[in-house]
Coordinates of C-alpha atoms and ligand atoms in Angstrom, one line a residue:
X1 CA 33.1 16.0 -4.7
X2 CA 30.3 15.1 -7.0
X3 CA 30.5 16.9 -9.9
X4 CA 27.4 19.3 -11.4
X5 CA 25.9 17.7 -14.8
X6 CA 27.2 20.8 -16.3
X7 CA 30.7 20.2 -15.2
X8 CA 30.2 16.3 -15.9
X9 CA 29.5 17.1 -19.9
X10 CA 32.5 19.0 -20.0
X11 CA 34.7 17.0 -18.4
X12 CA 33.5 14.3 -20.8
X13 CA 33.7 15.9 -23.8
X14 CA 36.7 17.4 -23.1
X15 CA 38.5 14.0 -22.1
X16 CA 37.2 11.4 -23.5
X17 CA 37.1 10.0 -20.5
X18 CA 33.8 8.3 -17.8
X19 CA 33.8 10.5 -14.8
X20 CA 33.0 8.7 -11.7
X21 CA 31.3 10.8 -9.1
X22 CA 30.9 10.1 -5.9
X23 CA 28.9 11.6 -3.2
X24 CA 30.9 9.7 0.1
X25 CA 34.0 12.3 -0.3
X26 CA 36.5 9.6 -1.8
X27 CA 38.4 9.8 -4.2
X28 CA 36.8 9.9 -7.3
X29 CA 38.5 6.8 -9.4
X30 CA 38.8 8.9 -12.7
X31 CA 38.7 5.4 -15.1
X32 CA 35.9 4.4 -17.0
X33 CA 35.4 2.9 -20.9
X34 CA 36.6 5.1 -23.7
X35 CA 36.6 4.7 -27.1
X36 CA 39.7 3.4 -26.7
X37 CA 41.2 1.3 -24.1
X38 CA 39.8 -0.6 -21.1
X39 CA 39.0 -0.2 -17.5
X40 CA 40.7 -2.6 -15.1
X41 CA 38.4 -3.9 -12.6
X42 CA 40.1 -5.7 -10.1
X43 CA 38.7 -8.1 -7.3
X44 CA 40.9 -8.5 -4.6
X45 CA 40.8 -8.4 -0.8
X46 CA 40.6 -4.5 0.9
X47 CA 39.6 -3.3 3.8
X48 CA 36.4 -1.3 4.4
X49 CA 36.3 1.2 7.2
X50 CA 33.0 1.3 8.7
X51 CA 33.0 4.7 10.8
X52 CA 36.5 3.9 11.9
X53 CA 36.2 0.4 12.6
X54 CA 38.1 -1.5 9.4
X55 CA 37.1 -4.3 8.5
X56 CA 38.3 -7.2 6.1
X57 CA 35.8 -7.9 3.2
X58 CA 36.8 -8.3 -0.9
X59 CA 35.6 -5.8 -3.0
X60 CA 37.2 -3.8 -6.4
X61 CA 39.2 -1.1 -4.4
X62 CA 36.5 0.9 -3.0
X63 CA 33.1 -0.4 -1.8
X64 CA 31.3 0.5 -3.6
X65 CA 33.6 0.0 -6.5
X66 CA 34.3 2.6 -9.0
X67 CA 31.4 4.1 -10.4
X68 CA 31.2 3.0 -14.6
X69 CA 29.4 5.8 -16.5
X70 CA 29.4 5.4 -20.7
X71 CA 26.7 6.8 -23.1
X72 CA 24.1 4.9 -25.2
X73 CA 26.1 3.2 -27.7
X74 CA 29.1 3.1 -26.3
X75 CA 31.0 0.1 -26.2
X76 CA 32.0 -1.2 -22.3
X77 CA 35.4 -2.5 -22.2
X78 CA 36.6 -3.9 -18.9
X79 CA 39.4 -6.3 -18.2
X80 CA 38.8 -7.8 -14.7
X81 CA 41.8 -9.1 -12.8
X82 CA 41.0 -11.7 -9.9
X83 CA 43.0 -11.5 -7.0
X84 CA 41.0 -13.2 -5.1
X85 CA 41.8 -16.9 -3.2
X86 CA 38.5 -18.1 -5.8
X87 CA 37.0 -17.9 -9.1
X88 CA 35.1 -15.3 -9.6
X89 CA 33.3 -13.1 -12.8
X90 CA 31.0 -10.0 -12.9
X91 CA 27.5 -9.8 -14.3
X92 CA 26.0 -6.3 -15.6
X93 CA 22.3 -6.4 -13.8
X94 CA 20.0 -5.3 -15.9
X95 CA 21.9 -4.9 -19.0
X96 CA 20.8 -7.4 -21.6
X97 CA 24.4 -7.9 -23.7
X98 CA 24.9 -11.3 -25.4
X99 CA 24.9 -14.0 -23.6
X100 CA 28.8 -14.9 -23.5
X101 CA 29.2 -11.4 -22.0
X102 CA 27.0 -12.1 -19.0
X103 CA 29.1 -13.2 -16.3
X104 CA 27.8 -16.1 -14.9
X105 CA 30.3 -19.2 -14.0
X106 CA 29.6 -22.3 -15.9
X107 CA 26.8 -21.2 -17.7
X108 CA 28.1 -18.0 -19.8
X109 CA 31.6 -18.4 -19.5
X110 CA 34.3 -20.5 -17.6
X111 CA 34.9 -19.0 -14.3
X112 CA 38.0 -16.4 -13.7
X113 CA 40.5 -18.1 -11.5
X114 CA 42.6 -16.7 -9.0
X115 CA 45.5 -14.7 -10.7
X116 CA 43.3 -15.2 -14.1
X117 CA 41.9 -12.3 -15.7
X118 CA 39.2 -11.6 -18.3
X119 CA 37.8 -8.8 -20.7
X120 CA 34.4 -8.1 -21.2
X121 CA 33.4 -5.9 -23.7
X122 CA 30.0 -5.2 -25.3
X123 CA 27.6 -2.7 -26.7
X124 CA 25.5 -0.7 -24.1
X125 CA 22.4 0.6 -26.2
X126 CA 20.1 1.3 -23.5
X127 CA 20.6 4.2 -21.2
X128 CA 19.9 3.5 -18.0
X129 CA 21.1 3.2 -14.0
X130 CA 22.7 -0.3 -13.1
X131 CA 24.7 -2.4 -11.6
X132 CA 27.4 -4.5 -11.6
X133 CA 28.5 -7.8 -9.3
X134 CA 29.9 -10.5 -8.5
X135 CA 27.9 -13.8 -9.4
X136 CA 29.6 -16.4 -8.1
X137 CA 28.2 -17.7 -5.1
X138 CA 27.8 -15.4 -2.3
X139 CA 30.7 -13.1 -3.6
X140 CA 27.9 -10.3 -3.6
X141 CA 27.1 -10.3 -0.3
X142 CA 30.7 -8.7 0.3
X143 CA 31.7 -5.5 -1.7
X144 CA 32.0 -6.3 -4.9
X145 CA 29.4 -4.6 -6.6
X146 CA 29.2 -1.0 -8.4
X147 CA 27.2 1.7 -10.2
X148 CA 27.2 1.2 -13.8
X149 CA 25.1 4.7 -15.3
X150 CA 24.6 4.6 -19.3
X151 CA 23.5 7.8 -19.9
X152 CA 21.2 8.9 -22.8
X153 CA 22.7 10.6 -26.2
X154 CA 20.2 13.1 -25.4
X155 CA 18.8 13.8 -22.0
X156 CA 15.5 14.8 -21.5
X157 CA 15.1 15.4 -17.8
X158 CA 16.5 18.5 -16.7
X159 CA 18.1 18.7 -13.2
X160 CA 21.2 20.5 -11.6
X161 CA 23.1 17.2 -9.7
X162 CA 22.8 14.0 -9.4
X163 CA 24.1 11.4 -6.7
X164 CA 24.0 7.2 -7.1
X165 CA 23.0 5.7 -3.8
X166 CA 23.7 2.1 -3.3
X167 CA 22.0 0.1 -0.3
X168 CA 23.3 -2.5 1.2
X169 CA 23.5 -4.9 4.0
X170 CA 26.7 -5.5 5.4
X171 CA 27.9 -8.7 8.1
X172 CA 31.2 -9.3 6.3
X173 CA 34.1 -9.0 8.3
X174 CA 32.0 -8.0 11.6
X175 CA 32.0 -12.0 12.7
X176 CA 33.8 -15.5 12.1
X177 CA 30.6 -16.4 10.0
X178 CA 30.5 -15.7 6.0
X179 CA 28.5 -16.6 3.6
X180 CA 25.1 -18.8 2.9
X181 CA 25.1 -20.1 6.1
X182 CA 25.3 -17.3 8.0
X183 CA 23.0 -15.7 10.0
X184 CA 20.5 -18.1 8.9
X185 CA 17.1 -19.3 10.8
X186 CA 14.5 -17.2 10.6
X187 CA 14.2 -18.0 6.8
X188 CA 11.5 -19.7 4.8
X189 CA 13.5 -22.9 4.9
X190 CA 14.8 -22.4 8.5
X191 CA 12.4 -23.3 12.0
X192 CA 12.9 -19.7 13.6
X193 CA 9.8 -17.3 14.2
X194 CA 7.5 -16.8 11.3
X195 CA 6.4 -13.2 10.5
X196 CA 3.6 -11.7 11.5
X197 CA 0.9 -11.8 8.4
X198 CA 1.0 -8.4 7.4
X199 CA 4.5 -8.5 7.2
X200 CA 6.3 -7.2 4.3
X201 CA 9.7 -9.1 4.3
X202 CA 12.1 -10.0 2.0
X203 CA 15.0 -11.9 3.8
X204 CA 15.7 -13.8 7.1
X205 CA 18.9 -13.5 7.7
X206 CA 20.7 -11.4 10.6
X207 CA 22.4 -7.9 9.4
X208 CA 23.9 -6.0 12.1
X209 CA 24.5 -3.3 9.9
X210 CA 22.9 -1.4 6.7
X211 CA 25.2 0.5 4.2
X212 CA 24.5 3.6 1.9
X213 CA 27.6 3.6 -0.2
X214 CA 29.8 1.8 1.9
X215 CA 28.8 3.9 4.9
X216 CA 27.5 3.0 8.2
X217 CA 24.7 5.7 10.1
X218 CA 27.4 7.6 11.9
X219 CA 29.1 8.3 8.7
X220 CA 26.8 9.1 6.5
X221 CA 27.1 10.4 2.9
X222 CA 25.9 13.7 2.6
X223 CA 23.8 14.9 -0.4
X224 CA 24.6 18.9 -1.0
X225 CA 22.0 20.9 -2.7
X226 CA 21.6 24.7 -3.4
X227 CA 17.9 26.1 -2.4
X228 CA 16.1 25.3 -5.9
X229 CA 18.3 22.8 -7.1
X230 CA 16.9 19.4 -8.7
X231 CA 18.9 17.0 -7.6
X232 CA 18.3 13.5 -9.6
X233 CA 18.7 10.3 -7.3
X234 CA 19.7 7.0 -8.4
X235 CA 18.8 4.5 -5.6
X236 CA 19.9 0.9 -6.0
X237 CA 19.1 -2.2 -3.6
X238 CA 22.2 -4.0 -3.9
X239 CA 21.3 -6.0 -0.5
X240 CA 21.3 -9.8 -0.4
X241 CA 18.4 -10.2 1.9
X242 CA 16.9 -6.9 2.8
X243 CA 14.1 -5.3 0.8
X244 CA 14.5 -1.3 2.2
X245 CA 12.1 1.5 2.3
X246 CA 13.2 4.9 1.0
X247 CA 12.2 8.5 2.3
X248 CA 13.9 12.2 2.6
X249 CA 12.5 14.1 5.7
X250 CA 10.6 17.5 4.1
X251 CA 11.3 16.2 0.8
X252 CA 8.8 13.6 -1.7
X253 CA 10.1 12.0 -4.6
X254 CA 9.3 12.1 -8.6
X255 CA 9.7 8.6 -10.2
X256 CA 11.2 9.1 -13.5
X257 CA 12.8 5.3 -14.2
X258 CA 12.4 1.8 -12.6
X259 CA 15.0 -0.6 -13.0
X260 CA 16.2 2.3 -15.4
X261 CA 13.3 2.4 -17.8
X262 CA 11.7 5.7 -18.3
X263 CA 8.2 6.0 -16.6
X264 CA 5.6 9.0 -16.7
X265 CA 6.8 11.1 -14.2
X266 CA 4.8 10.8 -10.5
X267 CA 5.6 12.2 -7.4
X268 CA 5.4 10.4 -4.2
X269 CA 6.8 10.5 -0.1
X270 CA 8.8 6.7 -0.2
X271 CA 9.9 4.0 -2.4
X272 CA 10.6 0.2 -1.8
X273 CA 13.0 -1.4 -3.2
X274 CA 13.5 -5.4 -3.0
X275 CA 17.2 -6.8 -4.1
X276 CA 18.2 -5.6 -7.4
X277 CA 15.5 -3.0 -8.1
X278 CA 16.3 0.4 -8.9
X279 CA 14.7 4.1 -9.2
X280 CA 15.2 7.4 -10.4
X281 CA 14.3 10.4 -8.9
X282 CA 13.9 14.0 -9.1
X283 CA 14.5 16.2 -6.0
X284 CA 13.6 19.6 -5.5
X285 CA 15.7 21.1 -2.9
X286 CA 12.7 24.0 -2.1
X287 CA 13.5 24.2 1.7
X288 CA 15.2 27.2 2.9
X289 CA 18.4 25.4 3.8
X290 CA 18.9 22.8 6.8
X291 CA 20.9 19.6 6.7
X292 CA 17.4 16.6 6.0
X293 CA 17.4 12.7 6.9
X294 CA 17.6 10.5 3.8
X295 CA 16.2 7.7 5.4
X296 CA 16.9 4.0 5.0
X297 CA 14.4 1.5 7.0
X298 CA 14.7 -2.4 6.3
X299 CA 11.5 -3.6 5.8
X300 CA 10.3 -6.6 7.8
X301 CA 13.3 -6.1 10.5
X302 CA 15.2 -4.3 12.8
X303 CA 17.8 -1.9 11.6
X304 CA 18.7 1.5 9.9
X305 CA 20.7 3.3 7.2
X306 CA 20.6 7.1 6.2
X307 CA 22.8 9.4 4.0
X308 CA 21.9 13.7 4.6
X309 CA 20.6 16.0 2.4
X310 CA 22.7 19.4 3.3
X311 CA 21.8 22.4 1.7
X312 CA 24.7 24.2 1.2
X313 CA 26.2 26.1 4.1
X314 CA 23.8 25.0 6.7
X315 CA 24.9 25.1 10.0
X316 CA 26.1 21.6 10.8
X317 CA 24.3 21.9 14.2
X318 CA 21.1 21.4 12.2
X319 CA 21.9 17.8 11.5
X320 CA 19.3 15.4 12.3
X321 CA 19.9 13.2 14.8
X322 CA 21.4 9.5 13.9
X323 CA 18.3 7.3 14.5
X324 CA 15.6 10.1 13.2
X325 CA 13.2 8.4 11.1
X326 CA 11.3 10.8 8.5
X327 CA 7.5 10.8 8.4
X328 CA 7.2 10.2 5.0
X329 CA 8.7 6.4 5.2
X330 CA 5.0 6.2 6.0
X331 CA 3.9 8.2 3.4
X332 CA 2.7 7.4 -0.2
X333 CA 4.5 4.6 -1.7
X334 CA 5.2 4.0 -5.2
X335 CA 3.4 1.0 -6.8
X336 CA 3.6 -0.9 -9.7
X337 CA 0.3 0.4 -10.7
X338 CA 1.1 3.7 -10.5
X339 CA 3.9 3.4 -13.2
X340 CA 3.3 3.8 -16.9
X341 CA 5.9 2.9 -19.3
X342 CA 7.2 5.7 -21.2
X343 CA 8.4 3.1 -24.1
X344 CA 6.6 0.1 -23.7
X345 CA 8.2 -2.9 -25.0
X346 CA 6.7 -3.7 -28.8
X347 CA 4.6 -6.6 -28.1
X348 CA 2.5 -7.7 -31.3
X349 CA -1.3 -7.6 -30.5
X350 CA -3.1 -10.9 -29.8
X351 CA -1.5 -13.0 -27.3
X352 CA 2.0 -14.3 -26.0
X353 CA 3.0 -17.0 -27.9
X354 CA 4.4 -19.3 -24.6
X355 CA 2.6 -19.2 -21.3
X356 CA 4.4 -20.4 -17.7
X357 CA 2.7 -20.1 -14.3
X358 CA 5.5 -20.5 -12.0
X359 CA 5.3 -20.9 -8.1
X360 CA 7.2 -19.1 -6.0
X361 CA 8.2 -20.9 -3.0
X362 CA 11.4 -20.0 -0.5
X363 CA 13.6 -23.2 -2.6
X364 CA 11.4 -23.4 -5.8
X365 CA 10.3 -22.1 -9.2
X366 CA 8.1 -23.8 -10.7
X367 CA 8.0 -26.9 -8.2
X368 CA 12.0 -27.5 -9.0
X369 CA 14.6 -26.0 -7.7
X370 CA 17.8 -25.6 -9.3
X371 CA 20.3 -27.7 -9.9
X372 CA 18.0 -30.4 -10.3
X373 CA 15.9 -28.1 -12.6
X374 CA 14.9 -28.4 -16.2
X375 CA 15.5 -25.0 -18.4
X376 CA 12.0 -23.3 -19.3
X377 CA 12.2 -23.8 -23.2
X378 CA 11.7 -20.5 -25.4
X379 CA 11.8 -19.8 -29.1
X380 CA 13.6 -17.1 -30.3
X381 CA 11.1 -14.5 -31.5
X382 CA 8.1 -15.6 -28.9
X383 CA 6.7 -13.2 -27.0
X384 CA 7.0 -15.0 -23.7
X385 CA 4.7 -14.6 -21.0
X386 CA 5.6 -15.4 -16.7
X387 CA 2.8 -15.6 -13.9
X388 CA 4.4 -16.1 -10.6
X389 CA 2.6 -16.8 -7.4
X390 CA 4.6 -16.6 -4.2
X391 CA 2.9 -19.1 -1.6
X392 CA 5.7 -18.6 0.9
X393 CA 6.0 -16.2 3.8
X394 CA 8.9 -13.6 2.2
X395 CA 8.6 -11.4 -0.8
X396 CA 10.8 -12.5 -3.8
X397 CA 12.4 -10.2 -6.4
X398 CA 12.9 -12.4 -9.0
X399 CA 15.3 -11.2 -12.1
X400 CA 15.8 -12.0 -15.4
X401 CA 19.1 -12.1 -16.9
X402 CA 19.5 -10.8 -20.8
X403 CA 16.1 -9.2 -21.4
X404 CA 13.6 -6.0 -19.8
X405 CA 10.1 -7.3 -19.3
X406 CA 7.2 -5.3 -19.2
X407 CA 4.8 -6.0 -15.7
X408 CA 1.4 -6.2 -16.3
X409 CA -0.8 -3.8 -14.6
X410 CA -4.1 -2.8 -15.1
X411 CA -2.9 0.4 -16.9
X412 CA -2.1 -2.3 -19.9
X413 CA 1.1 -0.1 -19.9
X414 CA 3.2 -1.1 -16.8
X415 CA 6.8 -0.3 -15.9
X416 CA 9.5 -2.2 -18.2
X417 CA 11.9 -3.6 -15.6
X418 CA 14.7 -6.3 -14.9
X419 CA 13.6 -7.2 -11.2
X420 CA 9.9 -7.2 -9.7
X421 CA 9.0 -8.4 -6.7
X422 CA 6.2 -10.7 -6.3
X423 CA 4.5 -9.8 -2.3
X424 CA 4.2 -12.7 0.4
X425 CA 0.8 -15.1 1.0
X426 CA -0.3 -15.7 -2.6
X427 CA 1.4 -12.4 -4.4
X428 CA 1.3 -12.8 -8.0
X429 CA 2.5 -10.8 -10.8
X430 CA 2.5 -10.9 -14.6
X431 CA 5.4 -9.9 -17.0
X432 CA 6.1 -10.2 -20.4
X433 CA 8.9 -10.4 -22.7
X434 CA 10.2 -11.0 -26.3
X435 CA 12.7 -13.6 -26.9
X436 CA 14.9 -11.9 -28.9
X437 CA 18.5 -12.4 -27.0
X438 CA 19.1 -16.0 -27.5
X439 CA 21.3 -17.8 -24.8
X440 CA 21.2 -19.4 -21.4
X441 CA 20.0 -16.9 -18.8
X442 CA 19.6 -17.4 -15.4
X443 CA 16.1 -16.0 -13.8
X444 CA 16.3 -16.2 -10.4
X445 CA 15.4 -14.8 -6.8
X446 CA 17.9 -11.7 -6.0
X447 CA 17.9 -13.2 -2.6
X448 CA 21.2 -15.0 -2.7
X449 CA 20.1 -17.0 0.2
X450 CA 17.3 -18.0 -1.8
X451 CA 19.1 -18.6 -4.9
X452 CA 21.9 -20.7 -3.2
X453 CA 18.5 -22.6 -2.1
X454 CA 17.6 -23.5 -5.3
X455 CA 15.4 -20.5 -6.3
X456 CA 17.3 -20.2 -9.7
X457 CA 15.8 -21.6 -13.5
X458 CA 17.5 -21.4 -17.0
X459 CA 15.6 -19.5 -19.6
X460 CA 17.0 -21.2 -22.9
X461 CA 17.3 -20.7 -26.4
X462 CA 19.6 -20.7 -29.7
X463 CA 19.2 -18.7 -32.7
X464 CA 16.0 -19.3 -35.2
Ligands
LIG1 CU1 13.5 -14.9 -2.8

């Protein structure tokens, strides 16, 4: 049962101790970072049931796994165990912690081998809703991946519940393919059908099914709400090749955070999210009562995911039908534009200090692609400006490890995120950032298809 916030802050304080809420009716996994001690994060093989169909897939007990929740300052201490038949390590999207704490095989730390464990542990300064996953190879595109929520030492928005929603699209363990090549064809670098022009896609591949924490359509998680509660959402895309469109049924949405940044509050009917981006938002439960489609449309393809929104002791004949698609997906949709940074990053005035223009193809950035690609040299201190233009048919929502950029709008005060997405057919966007983690991090597409095909550059640089 997901606990009330009330509930949560006394439970915390009380204990000591992360509480892991979950909205699917499972077992809450009552583990999380304390001041003392560590949470063990294991990576082994399970069994997900899909509406009572099991299947195999590997994941870190529950899929998704255990939701992590520390506060600002806190320091995350988790010692993974790899039980899996490969190497493996976990990356904290959109956390920027140094470098050797990043997860990522080879370039931030020798990977975990099979039986091998290893402790990560870091400073989390920055409130915010994120994730965590596997990052070796296409390790994500099974279950292991989680919530991880840093919440604020002081929280400003006021709201009765809150629920994490993770979206995903699931083939593991429904066929005897796996992996990169699976499903492939209709991709940039494959000779299937191209898209129509006007049409907003992020991925080729073939998903039979689409998850909202762990849960197929017929099972879906259900949201409860009092009339005249505020319910706070946080929606991640944890996909590997499906950008989604977001919508309750008699409900709109106010955007508080992207990618867990704070943003001036604005209230519209959908969201789209490509891979890797995230929102929060505020839900006013101000129907009567009823049981109210969450809905969950791929864009660019076939398919369908949902979770409910029940107000509490509605009749459960009230429940909308499976396949019922709210209006609002059609509705107003957030925009970049529409955002404005609540705390811009501090960029010095004048201008950046290193410039790249970067192409966006489905197997390039910046006319290599990776591993036969040279590291994009930065100094530590620049403020470090990207322009990418995407000349290829599918949207790319490119990432960068270690660091939040700000995206440039014409506001002059766009939304500080960790993942944008650059549209199809000569897209660009503008971000900037300040140089002030040095390291290796990876930027890359968080379409692991497109990143296996080379869509992946270093971002390098030392101390001074
Ligand atoms: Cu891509």
């Amino acid at each position: 049962m997901p606990a009330t916030r009330r509930q949560f802050l006394g439970l915390t304080a009380a204990a000591g101790l992360a509480l892991v809420t979950s909205c699917s009716g499972r077992e809450p996994s009552a583990a999380g970072p304390s001041s003392a001690g560590a949470l063990r994060l294991t990576a082994a093989p399970m069994r997900l049931d899909l509406a009572g169909h099991p299947v195999p897939t590997w994941g870190y007990g529950t899929v998704p796994g255990p939701e992590l929740r520390l506060r600002a300052g806190d320091v995350l201490r988790v010692q993974l165990e790899n039980e899996l038949p490969e190497d493996t390590t976990v990356h904290w999207h959109g956390l920027a912690p140094p470098n050797a704490m990043d997860g990522v095989p080879r370039i931030t730390q020798d990977p975990v081998a099979p039986g091998a464990g290893f402790s990560y542990e870091f400073e989390t300064p920055i409130p915010g809703s994120f994730m965590y996953h596997a990052h070796v190879g296409m390790q994500l595109d099974r279950g292991l991946y989680g919530p991880l929520i840093v919440e604020p030492r002081t929280e400003e928005l006021a709201y009765d519940r809150e629920y994490t929603l993770m979206l995903d699209d699931w083939r593991d363990g429904m066929d005897d393919h796996a992996g990169h090549d699976a499903g492939s064809g209709s991709d940039d670098a494959g000779s299937g059908d191209p898209d129509p022009a006007d049409a907003v896609s992020f991925g080729g591949r073939s998903y039979p099914l689409l998850l909202v924490n762990g849960r197929p359509p017929d099972d879906p998680p259900v949201l409860e709400a009092r009339p005249g509660d505020r319910l706070r959402l946080r929606v991640m895309n944890i996909a590997a090749d499906t950008g989604f469109r977001f919508a309750i049924a008699g409900h709109r949405l106010t955007v508080t955070h992207s990618d867990g940044m704070p943003v001036e509050p604005v209230t519209v009917d959908a969201l789209r999210l490509g891979m890797g981006e995230r929102y929060d938002v505020l839900v006013d439960a101000a129907q009567p009562g009823g049981v109210w489609q969450v809905g969950v449309r791929p864009e660019g393809r076939d398919g369908w995911g949902r979770a409910v929104l029940r107000y509490t002791g509605s009749d459960a004949s009230s429940a909308p039908a499976v396949a019922e698609r709210p209006a609002e997906l059609d509705g107003q949709l957030v925009r970049y534009e529409d955002l404005l940074a609540r705390e811009p990053l501090d960029l010095p005035s004048g201008s950046p200090d290193r410039v790249y223009d970067l192409t966006l193809t489905g197997t390039q950035i910046g006319g290599q692609s990776y591993p036969d690609a040279d590291p994009l040299p930065v100094a530590e201190g620049e403020w470090v400006r990207f322009t990418m233009r995407n000349t290829s048919a599918k949207w790319h929502p490119m990432h960068l490890h270690g660091h939040h950029f700000q995206v440039l709008t014409p506001s002059g005060r766009g939304p500080v995120k960790d993942t944008v997405a650059v549209p199809a057919r000569g897209g660009e966007v503008t971000f900037d950032f300040l140089a002030t983690n040095p390291g290796r991090w990876l930027f890359h597409c968080h379409n692991h298809h497109h990143m296996e095909d080379g869509m992946l550059r270093l971002v390098e640089y030392g101390r001074g």
